[in-house]
Short mmCIF file of N, CA and C in Angstrom, two decimals:
data_model
loop_
_atom_site.label_atom_id
_atom_site.label_comp_id
_atom_site.label_asym_id
_atom_site.label_seq_id
_atom_site.Cartn_x
_atom_site.Cartn_y
_atom_site.Cartn_z
N TYR Z 11 5.08 5.16 5.79
CA TYR Z 11 5.34 4.23 4.71
C TYR Z 11 4.06 3.98 3.91
N VAL Z 12 4.22 3.77 2.62
CA VAL Z 12 3.11 3.42 1.74
C VAL Z 12 3.47 2.10 1.07
N ASP Z 13 2.49 1.20 0.92
CA ASP Z 13 2.78 -0.08 0.29
C ASP Z 13 2.89 0.06 -1.23
N CYS Z 14 3.23 -1.05 -1.90
CA CYS Z 14 3.56 -1.02 -3.33
C CYS Z 14 2.43 -0.56 -4.23
N ASP Z 15 1.18 -0.81 -3.87
CA ASP Z 15 0.08 -0.34 -4.73
C ASP Z 15 -0.68 0.84 -4.11
N ALA Z 16 -0.07 1.46 -3.12
CA ALA Z 16 -0.55 2.72 -2.52
C ALA Z 16 -1.97 2.64 -1.96
N ASP Z 17 -2.35 1.47 -1.39
CA ASP Z 17 -3.66 1.40 -0.76
C ASP Z 17 -3.58 1.25 0.76
N THR Z 18 -2.35 1.29 1.30
CA THR Z 18 -2.15 1.24 2.74
C THR Z 18 -1.09 2.26 3.14
N LEU Z 19 -1.40 3.04 4.13
CA LEU Z 19 -0.46 4.00 4.68
C LEU Z 19 -0.15 3.54 6.10
N LEU Z 20 1.11 3.26 6.41
CA LEU Z 20 1.51 2.75 7.71
C LEU Z 20 2.25 3.84 8.46
N MET Z 21 1.72 4.18 9.64
CA MET Z 21 2.30 5.23 10.46
C MET Z 21 2.46 4.71 11.88
N GLN Z 22 3.49 5.15 12.59
CA GLN Z 22 3.66 4.78 13.99
C GLN Z 22 3.18 5.95 14.83
N VAL Z 23 2.15 5.70 15.63
CA VAL Z 23 1.53 6.76 16.45
C VAL Z 23 1.21 6.21 17.83
N GLU Z 24 0.87 7.09 18.75
CA GLU Z 24 0.37 6.71 20.07
C GLU Z 24 -1.14 6.91 20.03
N PRO Z 25 -1.93 5.84 19.91
CA PRO Z 25 -3.38 5.98 19.77
C PRO Z 25 -4.04 6.41 21.08
N ALA Z 26 -5.13 7.15 20.95
CA ALA Z 26 -5.92 7.57 22.10
C ALA Z 26 -6.96 6.50 22.46
N GLY Z 27 -7.11 5.49 21.61
CA GLY Z 27 -8.07 4.42 21.82
C GLY Z 27 -7.99 3.44 20.68
N PRO Z 28 -8.91 2.48 20.62
CA PRO Z 28 -8.89 1.49 19.55
C PRO Z 28 -9.04 2.13 18.16
N ALA Z 29 -8.27 1.63 17.19
CA ALA Z 29 -8.36 2.12 15.82
C ALA Z 29 -9.04 1.10 14.91
N CYS Z 30 -9.19 -0.13 15.40
CA CYS Z 30 -9.77 -1.21 14.60
C CYS Z 30 -11.21 -1.46 15.02
N HIS Z 31 -12.04 -1.86 14.06
CA HIS Z 31 -13.44 -2.15 14.38
C HIS Z 31 -13.59 -3.35 15.31
N THR Z 32 -12.51 -4.13 15.49
CA THR Z 32 -12.55 -5.28 16.41
C THR Z 32 -12.31 -4.86 17.85
N GLY Z 33 -11.97 -3.59 18.06
CA GLY Z 33 -11.66 -3.10 19.40
C GLY Z 33 -10.18 -3.15 19.73
N ARG Z 34 -9.37 -3.66 18.81
CA ARG Z 34 -7.92 -3.70 19.02
C ARG Z 34 -7.31 -2.33 18.73
N VAL Z 35 -6.12 -2.12 19.28
CA VAL Z 35 -5.42 -0.85 19.08
C VAL Z 35 -5.11 -0.62 17.61
N SER Z 36 -4.81 -1.70 16.87
CA SER Z 36 -4.44 -1.60 15.46
C SER Z 36 -5.16 -2.68 14.65
N CYS Z 37 -5.35 -2.44 13.37
CA CYS Z 37 -5.91 -3.46 12.48
C CYS Z 37 -4.84 -4.45 12.04
N PHE Z 38 -3.57 -4.19 12.33
CA PHE Z 38 -2.46 -5.05 11.92
C PHE Z 38 -2.07 -5.97 13.07
N TYR Z 39 -2.91 -6.98 13.36
CA TYR Z 39 -2.64 -7.91 14.46
C TYR Z 39 -2.55 -9.35 13.98
N ARG Z 40 -2.62 -9.57 12.68
CA ARG Z 40 -2.54 -10.93 12.13
C ARG Z 40 -1.24 -11.11 11.37
N GLU Z 41 -0.73 -12.35 11.38
CA GLU Z 41 0.47 -12.64 10.59
C GLU Z 41 0.21 -13.87 9.73
N PHE Z 42 0.95 -13.98 8.65
CA PHE Z 42 0.81 -15.08 7.70
C PHE Z 42 1.91 -16.10 7.94
N GLU Z 43 1.56 -17.36 7.80
CA GLU Z 43 2.53 -18.45 7.82
C GLU Z 43 2.37 -19.20 6.51
N HIS Z 44 3.40 -19.18 5.67
CA HIS Z 44 3.34 -19.84 4.36
C HIS Z 44 3.66 -21.32 4.51
N LEU Z 45 2.85 -22.15 3.89
CA LEU Z 45 3.03 -23.60 3.93
C LEU Z 45 3.79 -24.07 2.71
N ASP Z 46 4.48 -25.21 2.82
CA ASP Z 46 5.25 -25.76 1.71
C ASP Z 46 4.39 -26.02 0.48
N GLY Z 47 3.14 -26.42 0.66
CA GLY Z 47 2.25 -26.73 -0.46
C GLY Z 47 1.64 -25.50 -1.12
N GLY Z 48 2.04 -24.31 -0.70
CA GLY Z 48 1.53 -23.08 -1.31
C GLY Z 48 0.39 -22.44 -0.54
N GLY Z 49 -0.10 -23.10 0.50
CA GLY Z 49 -1.18 -22.52 1.30
C GLY Z 49 -0.66 -21.48 2.28
N VAL Z 50 -1.59 -20.78 2.89
CA VAL Z 50 -1.24 -19.74 3.85
C VAL Z 50 -2.13 -19.91 5.08
N ILE Z 51 -1.54 -19.80 6.26
CA ILE Z 51 -2.30 -19.80 7.51
C ILE Z 51 -2.26 -18.37 8.05
N VAL Z 52 -3.41 -17.85 8.41
CA VAL Z 52 -3.48 -16.52 9.01
C VAL Z 52 -3.78 -16.72 10.49
N LYS Z 53 -2.94 -16.12 11.36
CA LYS Z 53 -3.19 -16.26 12.79
C LYS Z 53 -3.04 -14.92 13.47
N ALA Z 54 -3.83 -14.74 14.52
CA ALA Z 54 -3.76 -13.50 15.29
C ALA Z 54 -2.55 -13.58 16.21
N VAL Z 55 -1.92 -12.44 16.44
CA VAL Z 55 -0.78 -12.37 17.35
C VAL Z 55 -1.15 -11.46 18.50
N SER Z 56 -0.57 -11.70 19.65
CA SER Z 56 -0.86 -10.87 20.81
C SER Z 56 -0.18 -9.52 20.67
N ALA Z 57 -0.73 -8.53 21.35
CA ALA Z 57 -0.16 -7.18 21.31
C ALA Z 57 1.23 -7.20 21.92
N LYS Z 58 2.14 -6.44 21.32
CA LYS Z 58 3.51 -6.38 21.82
C LYS Z 58 3.84 -5.01 22.32
#
């Protein structure tokens, strides 16, 4: 998959080791929570 402005390519693979500079398997470990006032909270999620 490619996102709307073509700056991210998302693929499902079996990694041989960490792919993120943080040492995590993937760089996609955070999720957004939108607040009623227009703010956004970013929080890390555990590996699934």
